[in-house]
Coordinates of C-alpha atoms in Angstrom, one line a residue:
Chain A
M5 CA -94.4 -30.0 19.0
A6 CA -94.4 -29.8 22.8
R7 CA -97.5 -28.2 24.3
K8 CA -96.6 -24.8 25.5
A9 CA -96.9 -24.4 29.2
T10 CA -99.6 -21.9 30.0
T11 CA -98.3 -18.6 31.4
S12 CA -100.2 -18.9 34.7
R13 CA -98.7 -22.3 35.3
R14 CA -95.3 -20.9 34.4
L15 CA -95.7 -18.1 36.9
V16 CA -96.7 -20.5 39.7
M17 CA -93.7 -22.7 39.0
T18 CA -91.4 -19.7 38.9
F19 CA -92.7 -18.6 42.2
V20 CA -92.2 -22.0 43.8
A21 CA -88.8 -22.5 42.3
Y22 CA -87.6 -19.1 43.4
T23 CA -89.0 -19.6 46.9
F24 CA -86.9 -22.7 47.4
A25 CA -83.9 -21.3 45.7
L26 CA -84.0 -18.3 48.0
I27 CA -84.3 -20.5 51.1
L28 CA -81.1 -22.2 50.0
F29 CA -79.4 -19.0 49.2
F30 CA -80.6 -17.1 52.2
P31 CA -77.7 -17.9 54.6
I32 CA -75.2 -16.5 52.1
L33 CA -77.4 -13.4 51.6
W34 CA -77.7 -13.0 55.4
M35 CA -74.0 -13.3 55.8
V36 CA -73.4 -10.6 53.2
I37 CA -76.0 -8.3 54.7
T38 CA -74.6 -8.8 58.2
S39 CA -71.1 -7.9 57.0
F40 CA -72.3 -4.4 56.3
K41 CA -73.8 -3.9 59.8
S42 CA -72.3 -2.4 62.9
E43 CA -71.6 -5.1 65.6
A44 CA -74.6 -3.7 67.5
D45 CA -76.9 -4.0 64.5
A46 CA -75.7 -7.5 63.8
I47 CA -77.1 -8.8 67.1
A48 CA -80.1 -6.4 67.2
L49 CA -83.5 -7.9 68.2
P50 CA -85.7 -7.9 66.2
P51 CA -83.1 -8.5 63.4
K52 CA -82.6 -5.6 61.0
F53 CA -83.1 -6.8 57.5
L54 CA -82.4 -3.9 55.2
F55 CA -83.0 -0.7 57.2
F56 CA -79.9 -0.1 59.2
H57 CA -76.8 2.1 58.8
W58 CA -74.8 0.3 56.1
T59 CA -71.1 0.5 56.8
L60 CA -67.8 -0.7 55.3
A61 CA -66.1 -0.5 58.6
N62 CA -65.9 -4.3 59.1
Y63 CA -64.1 -4.8 55.8
I64 CA -61.5 -2.2 56.9
D65 CA -61.3 -3.7 60.4
V66 CA -60.9 -7.3 59.2
Q67 CA -57.9 -6.6 57.1
A68 CA -56.3 -4.0 59.4
R69 CA -56.5 -6.1 62.6
N70 CA -56.1 -9.7 61.4
N71 CA -53.8 -9.3 58.5
Y72 CA -56.5 -10.8 56.2
W73 CA -54.5 -10.3 53.0
R74 CA -51.7 -12.6 54.2
F75 CA -54.1 -15.5 54.6
A76 CA -55.8 -14.6 51.3
F77 CA -52.3 -14.6 49.7
N78 CA -51.7 -18.0 51.2
S79 CA -54.9 -19.4 49.8
V80 CA -54.0 -18.1 46.4
A81 CA -50.5 -19.5 46.6
L82 CA -51.6 -22.9 47.7
S83 CA -54.4 -23.3 45.1
F84 CA -52.2 -22.1 42.3
G85 CA -49.1 -24.0 43.4
S86 CA -51.0 -27.3 43.6
T87 CA -52.8 -26.6 40.4
V88 CA -49.7 -25.9 38.4
L89 CA -48.0 -29.0 39.7
G90 CA -51.1 -31.0 38.9
L91 CA -51.1 -29.7 35.3
I92 CA -47.4 -30.5 34.8
V93 CA -47.8 -34.1 35.9
G94 CA -51.4 -34.6 34.9
I95 CA -51.5 -33.4 31.3
P96 CA -48.9 -35.8 30.0
A97 CA -50.5 -38.7 31.9
A98 CA -54.0 -37.9 30.6
Y99 CA -52.6 -37.5 27.1
A100 CA -51.0 -41.0 27.3
F101 CA -54.2 -42.6 28.6
A102 CA -56.4 -40.9 26.0
F103 CA -54.2 -41.3 22.9
A104 CA -52.1 -44.4 23.5
P105 CA -54.3 -46.6 25.7
T106 CA -52.9 -50.1 26.6
K107 CA -54.9 -52.9 28.0
N108 CA -54.0 -51.7 31.4
T109 CA -55.1 -48.1 31.0
K110 CA -58.6 -48.7 32.4
Q111 CA -57.2 -50.5 35.5
I112 CA -54.7 -47.7 36.1
L113 CA -57.4 -45.0 35.8
L114 CA -59.6 -46.9 38.3
W115 CA -56.7 -47.4 40.6
M116 CA -56.0 -43.6 40.6
L117 CA -59.6 -43.0 41.4
S118 CA -59.4 -45.4 44.3
T119 CA -56.5 -43.4 45.9
K120 CA -58.9 -40.5 46.0
M121 CA -61.3 -42.6 48.0
M122 CA -58.8 -43.1 50.8
P123 CA -60.1 -41.1 53.8
A124 CA -57.6 -38.4 54.8
V125 CA -57.8 -39.4 58.4
G126 CA -56.4 -42.8 57.6
V127 CA -53.1 -41.3 56.8
L128 CA -53.2 -38.3 59.1
V129 CA -50.8 -39.8 61.6
P130 CA -47.9 -40.7 59.3
I131 CA -48.3 -37.6 57.2
Y132 CA -48.2 -35.4 60.2
L133 CA -45.1 -37.1 61.6
L134 CA -43.4 -37.0 58.2
L135 CA -44.0 -33.3 57.9
L136 CA -42.8 -32.9 61.4
Q137 CA -39.6 -34.8 60.7
F138 CA -38.8 -32.9 57.5
H139 CA -39.7 -29.5 59.1
L140 CA -42.5 -29.1 56.6
L141 CA -45.3 -28.5 59.1
D142 CA -47.0 -25.1 58.5
T143 CA -45.0 -24.6 55.2
F144 CA -46.2 -24.0 51.7
T145 CA -44.2 -26.9 50.4
G146 CA -45.9 -29.3 52.7
L147 CA -49.5 -28.3 52.1
I148 CA -49.0 -27.7 48.3
L149 CA -47.6 -31.3 48.0
I150 CA -50.6 -32.7 49.9
L151 CA -53.1 -30.7 47.9
F152 CA -51.4 -31.6 44.6
L153 CA -51.3 -35.3 45.3
S154 CA -54.8 -35.6 46.8
N155 CA -56.3 -33.8 43.8
L156 CA -54.1 -35.3 41.1
P157 CA -56.5 -38.2 40.4
I158 CA -59.4 -35.8 39.8
M159 CA -57.3 -33.7 37.5
I160 CA -56.1 -36.6 35.5
W161 CA -59.7 -38.0 35.2
M162 CA -61.1 -34.7 34.1
L163 CA -58.4 -34.1 31.6
Y164 CA -58.7 -37.6 30.3
T165 CA -62.5 -37.3 29.6
Y166 CA -61.8 -34.1 27.7
F167 CA -58.8 -35.4 25.7
K168 CA -60.8 -38.5 24.7
E169 CA -63.2 -36.3 22.8
I170 CA -60.4 -34.8 20.6
P171 CA -60.3 -36.7 17.3
H172 CA -57.2 -38.9 16.9
E173 CA -56.9 -38.0 13.2
I174 CA -55.7 -34.5 14.0
L175 CA -52.8 -35.8 16.1
E176 CA -51.9 -38.4 13.5
A177 CA -51.8 -35.7 10.8
S178 CA -49.4 -33.6 12.9
R179 CA -47.3 -36.7 13.5
M180 CA -47.1 -37.3 9.8
D181 CA -45.8 -33.8 9.4
G182 CA -43.0 -34.7 11.6
A183 CA -44.0 -33.0 14.9
S184 CA -42.3 -34.4 17.9
R185 CA -44.4 -35.7 20.7
W186 CA -43.6 -32.7 22.9
K187 CA -44.5 -30.3 20.1
E188 CA -47.6 -32.4 19.5
I189 CA -48.7 -31.8 23.1
V190 CA -47.8 -28.2 23.2
Y191 CA -48.9 -26.9 19.8
V192 CA -51.6 -29.3 18.6
L193 CA -53.3 -30.8 21.5
S194 CA -53.1 -28.1 24.1
P195 CA -54.9 -25.4 22.1
M196 CA -57.7 -27.8 21.3
A197 CA -57.9 -28.9 24.9
V198 CA -57.9 -25.4 26.4
P199 CA -61.6 -25.5 27.5
G200 CA -61.0 -28.8 29.2
I201 CA -57.8 -27.7 30.8
A202 CA -59.5 -24.4 31.9
S203 CA -62.3 -26.4 33.6
T204 CA -59.8 -28.7 35.2
V205 CA -57.9 -25.7 36.6
L206 CA -61.1 -24.1 37.9
L207 CA -62.2 -27.3 39.7
N208 CA -58.8 -27.8 41.2
I209 CA -58.7 -24.2 42.5
I210 CA -62.1 -24.5 44.0
L211 CA -61.2 -27.8 45.7
S212 CA -57.9 -26.5 47.0
W213 CA -59.3 -23.2 48.2
N214 CA -62.0 -24.9 50.2
E215 CA -60.0 -27.9 51.5
T216 CA -60.2 -28.0 55.3
F217 CA -59.0 -31.2 56.7
W218 CA -55.3 -30.8 55.9
S219 CA -55.2 -27.1 56.1
L220 CA -56.6 -27.2 59.7
N221 CA -54.3 -30.0 60.7
V222 CA -50.9 -29.2 59.2
T223 CA -50.8 -25.4 59.2
N224 CA -50.8 -23.0 62.0
I225 CA -49.8 -19.4 61.2
H226 CA -47.2 -19.2 58.5
A227 CA -48.9 -21.2 55.7
A228 CA -52.5 -21.1 57.0
P229 CA -55.1 -20.3 54.3
L230 CA -58.4 -18.6 54.6
T231 CA -60.2 -21.7 55.8
A232 CA -58.0 -21.8 58.9
F233 CA -58.3 -18.0 59.3
I234 CA -62.1 -18.3 59.4
A235 CA -61.9 -21.2 61.8
S236 CA -60.0 -18.9 64.3
Y237 CA -63.3 -17.1 64.7
S238 CA -64.8 -20.1 66.3
S239 CA -63.5 -19.2 69.8
P240 CA -66.2 -17.7 71.9
E241 CA -64.3 -14.5 72.5
G242 CA -64.1 -14.0 68.8
L243 CA -67.8 -13.5 68.5
F244 CA -68.0 -10.5 66.4
W245 CA -70.7 -11.4 63.9
A246 CA -70.3 -8.4 61.6
K247 CA -66.5 -9.0 61.3
L248 CA -66.9 -12.7 61.0
S249 CA -69.4 -12.1 58.2
A250 CA -67.1 -9.6 56.4
A251 CA -64.1 -11.9 56.6
S252 CA -66.3 -14.8 55.4
T253 CA -67.7 -12.9 52.5
L254 CA -64.3 -12.0 51.3
A255 CA -63.1 -15.6 51.7
V256 CA -65.9 -17.2 49.7
A257 CA -66.6 -14.5 47.1
P258 CA -63.9 -15.4 44.5
I259 CA -64.8 -19.1 44.7
V260 CA -68.6 -18.6 44.5
L261 CA -68.1 -16.4 41.4
L262 CA -65.8 -19.0 39.8
G263 CA -68.4 -21.7 40.6
W264 CA -71.2 -19.7 39.0
F265 CA -69.3 -19.4 35.8
S266 CA -68.2 -23.0 35.5
Q267 CA -71.1 -25.0 37.0
R268 CA -71.7 -27.2 34.0
Q269 CA -68.1 -28.1 33.4
L270 CA -67.6 -28.9 37.1
V271 CA -70.1 -31.6 37.0
R272 CA -67.9 -33.7 34.8
G273 CA -64.9 -33.4 37.1
L274 CA -66.9 -33.9 40.3
T275 CA -68.5 -37.1 38.9
F276 CA -65.3 -38.4 37.3
G277 CA -67.0 -38.1 33.9
A278 CA -70.0 -40.3 34.9
V279 CA -72.4 -37.3 34.3
K280 CA -71.8 -34.8 31.6
Chain B
M2 CA -53.0 -48.0 15.7
A3 CA -50.5 -47.5 18.5
T4 CA -47.0 -48.5 17.6
K5 CA -44.5 -50.0 19.9
Q6 CA -42.6 -46.7 20.0
T7 CA -45.8 -44.8 20.9
Q8 CA -46.5 -47.2 23.7
S9 CA -43.2 -46.7 25.3
A10 CA -43.4 -43.0 25.0
A11 CA -46.9 -43.1 26.5
R12 CA -45.5 -45.1 29.4
L13 CA -42.9 -42.5 30.0
L14 CA -45.5 -39.7 30.1
A15 CA -47.8 -41.6 32.5
A16 CA -44.9 -42.8 34.7
P17 CA -44.5 -39.7 36.9
S18 CA -48.2 -39.6 37.9
I19 CA -48.3 -43.3 38.5
G20 CA -45.1 -43.2 40.5
L21 CA -46.2 -40.2 42.6
L22 CA -49.6 -41.6 43.4
L23 CA -48.1 -45.0 44.2
I24 CA -45.8 -43.3 46.8
W25 CA -48.7 -41.2 48.0
M26 CA -50.8 -44.2 48.6
I27 CA -48.3 -46.9 49.8
V28 CA -45.9 -44.9 52.0
P29 CA -48.5 -43.3 54.4
L30 CA -50.8 -46.3 54.4
G31 CA -47.8 -48.6 55.1
L32 CA -46.7 -46.3 57.9
T33 CA -50.2 -46.2 59.3
I34 CA -50.4 -50.0 59.4
Y35 CA -46.9 -50.1 61.0
D36 CA -47.8 -47.5 63.6
S37 CA -51.0 -49.2 64.4
T38 CA -49.1 -52.2 65.8
L39 CA -46.9 -50.1 68.1
N40 CA -47.2 -48.9 71.6
Y41 CA -46.5 -45.4 70.4
T42 CA -47.5 -42.1 72.1
L43 CA -45.9 -38.8 71.5
Q44 CA -45.6 -38.1 75.2
G45 CA -44.6 -41.6 76.5
N46 CA -41.4 -43.5 76.3
P47 CA -39.3 -43.2 73.2
V48 CA -39.2 -46.9 72.5
H49 CA -42.1 -48.1 70.4
K50 CA -42.7 -51.7 71.2
F51 CA -44.6 -54.0 68.9
I52 CA -47.9 -54.9 70.4
G53 CA -49.8 -56.6 67.6
W54 CA -53.5 -56.1 67.6
T55 CA -53.7 -54.4 71.0
N56 CA -54.3 -50.9 69.6
Y57 CA -57.2 -52.3 67.5
Y58 CA -58.5 -54.1 70.5
Y59 CA -58.5 -51.0 72.6
F60 CA -59.8 -48.7 69.9
V61 CA -62.7 -51.0 69.0
T62 CA -63.7 -51.8 72.6
D63 CA -63.6 -48.2 73.7
P64 CA -67.3 -47.1 74.0
A65 CA -66.4 -43.9 72.1
F66 CA -65.8 -46.1 69.1
L67 CA -69.3 -47.5 68.9
T68 CA -70.7 -44.0 69.5
S69 CA -68.5 -42.6 66.8
I70 CA -69.6 -45.3 64.3
W71 CA -73.2 -44.6 65.2
N72 CA -72.7 -40.9 64.8
T73 CA -71.0 -41.4 61.5
L74 CA -73.9 -43.5 60.2
V75 CA -76.5 -41.0 61.4
L76 CA -74.7 -38.1 59.9
V77 CA -74.0 -39.8 56.5
G78 CA -77.5 -41.3 56.3
S79 CA -79.4 -38.2 57.2
V80 CA -77.5 -36.0 54.9
L81 CA -77.8 -38.5 52.0
V82 CA -81.6 -38.7 52.4
I83 CA -82.0 -34.9 52.7
S84 CA -79.7 -34.1 49.8
I85 CA -81.0 -36.8 47.4
V86 CA -84.7 -36.2 48.1
G87 CA -84.3 -32.4 48.3
G88 CA -81.9 -32.3 45.4
T89 CA -84.2 -34.3 43.2
G90 CA -87.1 -32.0 44.0
M91 CA -85.0 -28.9 43.5
A92 CA -83.6 -30.2 40.2
L93 CA -87.1 -31.1 38.9
L94 CA -88.3 -27.6 39.9
L95 CA -85.4 -25.8 38.1
D96 CA -86.0 -28.0 35.0
Q97 CA -89.5 -26.7 34.6
P98 CA -90.2 -23.9 32.2
I99 CA -89.8 -21.0 34.6
F100 CA -88.8 -17.4 34.2
G101 CA -85.2 -16.5 35.0
Q102 CA -84.0 -20.1 35.3
G103 CA -80.4 -19.1 35.4
A104 CA -80.6 -16.9 38.4
A105 CA -82.7 -19.5 40.4
R106 CA -80.1 -22.1 39.5
V107 CA -77.2 -20.0 40.6
M108 CA -78.8 -19.3 44.0
A109 CA -79.7 -22.9 44.6
I110 CA -76.2 -24.3 43.9
S111 CA -74.2 -21.6 45.6
P112 CA -74.0 -23.2 49.1
F113 CA -71.9 -26.0 47.6
F114 CA -69.1 -23.5 46.9
I115 CA -68.9 -22.1 50.4
M116 CA -65.9 -23.3 52.4
A117 CA -66.8 -25.6 55.3
T118 CA -65.5 -23.3 58.1
V119 CA -67.6 -20.4 56.8
A120 CA -70.7 -22.5 56.4
A121 CA -70.4 -23.9 59.9
L122 CA -69.7 -20.6 61.6
V123 CA -72.4 -18.6 59.8
W124 CA -75.0 -21.2 60.8
K125 CA -73.7 -21.6 64.3
N126 CA -73.8 -17.9 65.1
L127 CA -76.1 -16.0 62.8
F128 CA -78.8 -18.6 62.7
M129 CA -78.5 -21.1 65.6
Q130 CA -77.1 -18.9 68.4
P131 CA -79.9 -19.2 71.1
V132 CA -80.2 -15.6 72.0
F133 CA -79.4 -13.4 69.0
G134 CA -79.7 -16.0 66.2
L135 CA -82.3 -15.7 63.5
F136 CA -83.9 -19.0 64.5
A137 CA -84.3 -17.9 68.1
W138 CA -86.1 -14.8 66.8
I139 CA -88.4 -16.9 64.6
A140 CA -89.2 -19.2 67.5
H141 CA -89.9 -16.1 69.6
L142 CA -92.3 -14.8 66.9
F143 CA -94.3 -18.0 67.3
G144 CA -94.1 -17.8 71.0
A145 CA -92.0 -20.9 71.3
P146 CA -88.9 -21.1 73.4
P147 CA -85.7 -20.8 71.4
I148 CA -83.7 -24.0 70.7
D149 CA -80.2 -24.2 72.1
W150 CA -79.0 -26.2 69.1
F151 CA -75.5 -27.0 70.1
T152 CA -76.5 -28.0 73.7
N153 CA -79.7 -29.9 73.1
D154 CA -79.7 -31.0 69.5
P155 CA -76.0 -30.9 68.4
M156 CA -76.2 -33.7 65.9
I157 CA -79.3 -32.2 64.2
A158 CA -77.5 -28.9 64.0
V159 CA -74.5 -30.5 62.4
I160 CA -76.7 -32.4 60.0
I161 CA -78.5 -29.2 58.9
I162 CA -75.2 -27.5 58.2
V163 CA -73.7 -30.3 56.2
A164 CA -77.0 -31.0 54.3
W165 CA -77.1 -27.4 53.4
Q166 CA -73.7 -27.8 51.7
W167 CA -74.5 -31.1 49.9
L168 CA -78.1 -30.7 48.8
P169 CA -76.9 -28.1 46.2
F170 CA -74.3 -30.6 44.9
A171 CA -77.1 -33.2 44.3
T172 CA -79.2 -30.5 42.7
L173 CA -76.3 -29.5 40.4
I174 CA -75.6 -33.1 39.2
L175 CA -79.2 -34.2 38.9
L176 CA -80.2 -31.0 37.0
T177 CA -77.3 -31.5 34.6
A178 CA -78.5 -35.0 34.0
L179 CA -82.1 -33.9 33.6
Q180 CA -81.1 -31.4 31.0
S181 CA -79.4 -34.1 29.0
L182 CA -82.6 -36.0 28.8
D183 CA -83.3 -36.1 25.1
L184 CA -85.7 -33.4 24.0
E185 CA -87.1 -35.6 21.3
Q186 CA -87.9 -38.2 24.0
K187 CA -89.8 -35.5 25.9
D188 CA -91.7 -34.4 22.9
A189 CA -92.5 -37.9 21.8
A190 CA -93.9 -38.7 25.3
Q191 CA -96.1 -35.6 25.2
M192 CA -97.2 -36.3 21.6
D193 CA -98.3 -39.8 22.8
G194 CA -100.3 -38.0 25.4
A195 CA -98.4 -39.6 28.3
P196 CA -99.9 -38.2 31.4
P197 CA -97.3 -36.1 33.4
L198 CA -97.1 -38.7 36.2
S199 CA -96.4 -41.7 34.1
Y200 CA -94.0 -39.5 32.0
F201 CA -92.2 -38.8 35.3
W202 CA -92.4 -42.3 36.5
Y203 CA -91.3 -44.2 33.4
L204 CA -89.0 -41.7 31.7
V205 CA -87.5 -39.2 34.2
L206 CA -86.9 -41.3 37.2
P207 CA -85.1 -44.1 35.4
H208 CA -83.0 -41.5 33.7
L209 CA -82.0 -40.1 37.1
A210 CA -81.2 -43.4 38.7
R211 CA -77.6 -43.5 37.5
P212 CA -76.6 -39.9 38.3
A213 CA -78.4 -40.3 41.7
T214 CA -76.2 -43.4 42.4
V215 CA -73.1 -41.4 41.5
V216 CA -74.2 -38.6 43.8
I217 CA -74.8 -41.1 46.7
L218 CA -71.4 -42.7 46.3
I219 CA -69.5 -39.5 46.0
E220 CA -71.3 -37.8 48.8
T221 CA -70.7 -40.9 51.0
I222 CA -67.0 -40.7 50.4
F223 CA -66.9 -37.0 51.4
L224 CA -69.4 -37.4 54.3
L225 CA -67.4 -40.2 55.9
G226 CA -64.6 -37.6 56.3
I227 CA -66.6 -34.7 57.6
F228 CA -64.3 -32.8 59.9
A229 CA -64.2 -29.0 59.7
E230 CA -67.9 -28.6 60.4
I231 CA -67.5 -30.5 63.7
F232 CA -64.2 -28.9 64.5
V233 CA -65.4 -25.3 64.5
T234 CA -68.9 -25.9 66.0
T235 CA -69.1 -28.6 68.6
G236 CA -65.5 -29.9 68.9
G237 CA -67.1 -33.4 68.9
G238 CA -69.3 -32.6 71.9
P239 CA -71.1 -32.2 74.1
G240 CA -69.6 -35.3 75.4
Q241 CA -69.3 -37.6 72.4
A242 CA -72.6 -36.4 70.8
T243 CA -71.1 -35.3 67.5
T244 CA -67.8 -37.2 67.4
N245 CA -67.7 -39.2 64.2
L246 CA -65.0 -41.6 63.3
T247 CA -62.8 -39.0 61.6
F248 CA -63.0 -36.7 64.6
L249 CA -62.3 -39.6 67.0
V250 CA -59.1 -40.5 65.1
F251 CA -58.1 -36.8 65.0
R252 CA -58.6 -36.5 68.7
S253 CA -56.6 -39.6 69.5
A254 CA -53.8 -38.4 67.4
L255 CA -53.4 -34.7 67.9
R256 CA -55.1 -34.2 71.3
D257 CA -54.3 -37.5 73.2
F258 CA -51.0 -38.0 71.3
D259 CA -51.8 -41.7 71.0
V260 CA -50.2 -42.4 67.6
G261 CA -50.7 -46.2 67.7
G262 CA -54.4 -46.0 68.6
A263 CA -55.1 -43.3 66.1
A264 CA -53.4 -45.3 63.4
A265 CA -55.6 -48.3 64.2
G266 CA -58.6 -46.0 64.0
G267 CA -57.4 -44.7 60.7
I268 CA -57.0 -48.1 59.2
I269 CA -60.6 -48.9 60.3
A270 CA -61.8 -45.7 58.5
V271 CA -59.9 -46.8 55.4
V272 CA -61.5 -50.2 55.4
L273 CA -65.0 -48.6 55.7
A274 CA -64.4 -46.1 52.9
N275 CA -63.1 -48.9 50.7
I276 CA -66.3 -50.8 50.9
V277 CA -68.1 -47.7 49.4
S278 CA -65.4 -47.0 46.9
I279 CA -65.6 -50.5 45.4
F280 CA -69.1 -49.7 44.3
L281 CA -68.3 -46.3 43.0
T282 CA -65.3 -47.6 41.1
R283 CA -67.4 -50.3 39.4
L284 CA -70.0 -47.7 38.4
V285 CA -67.5 -45.3 37.0
G286 CA -65.6 -48.1 35.4
K287 CA -68.6 -49.1 33.3
N288 CA -68.5 -45.7 31.8
L289 CA -65.0 -46.4 30.4
E290 CA -66.3 -49.1 28.1
G291 CA -68.2 -46.5 25.9

């Protein structure tokens, strides 16, 4: 039996842990609080922490003036588009690597991983010029393709680590019963792999939603997601802190919530299965 | 046993992903290498003459290059140290028997899910703005003059912002690893009356070594490419003070329209990142044996 920690020790540790956790969380909290202030209260000195006139005006303003929902829609479309493409190409590949490995499988998986290591800036010039040439700058097609391809290795890896944990015998049994390979994937494998696929989808949505390098460089207005919309607040004349905070809160809320629910599963995908 | 027929079917299933990634890797990289040998600007003459290593020569001998390499090292190094040390501490704290562990954990890892542009602008304005920012007010409370972060200490400001995003990542990974430390091992150590310090030194730290290495390598890959945080706060300045290699290449390409020079810089960035990725790939590859 482990010695039980004494209650007083436990209280002290709780206090210390919460203090540090709160320090890390505070900028987010402060952003959310500021989003409910008037612009005057947002820059008031001394700062107003809780006792000010709480207002929803910024949230109304942000979406009325800046067409917030169009950017939000773009973010959703880009994340889901790239995720769906990733699943279509990634699931069959992960299936093949997990259930019919050849002597090259390991090499191929590591090579896929290495494409993820390539710094985006190394290929910025040709990708930009290619998009320009094919009239794909600032289009959904262009950015979805980039997000899809740059996240594909992570998706395949994550699916692969989940698939590998499914017992082969079940698939063999279904094969004996005469199921075709396609049926095997759709009816036998996929249901068992749902948790793994769901985690993969979540990770990919989070990564696509928060991607900034490509979205800042290859979009402008038409296909610009929320990351770019927020960046437009960086100009000095756009210094409306309350509105910036409201727009930011709306932009990060869905992803922070998704992240909270899936922290543990994300670890596997983020570390390519090295930490579970 | 995999039959021959299974093998060929498997090859067919894997082919699209392999093909697409092959194109995604080879075509742009090939074009970058090709462009890097040309006298190619978006504003200049339409004929792109082959000039061999000249772009590399000019890119590397430009004083901005050495500055950017130095800035990249400072940024990556500082954030790594802060996030590994802080992340280990935070993970150990959260692994203690505390009340409401779930809530503390959620708060501590949340910054990792905040998009870079939001993180950078919230810090730049709400905290670091020298008149109305929270830090200026805190300095005022202590009777100290406020720090004008982005004028006087721009690199420190960028490091704070980036470390705030990545410390939680280290916490998340290390905490997950800690919680997989065998409970029986913990109990056995306590039964044997191992003092907490040696328990920590001989059991916990070695257990964290591997995940910590993974964190270092993954963070390095991402930190080498830090862009948005610089883009929305300092724009690489003042002067070159916060221009890292990624930002320098971006500036050559999309501000100075020097395609050839930017391509040469891009290839240099690829080479640097590959040195890191070789280690990461080895480490992850070992995992495949099991």
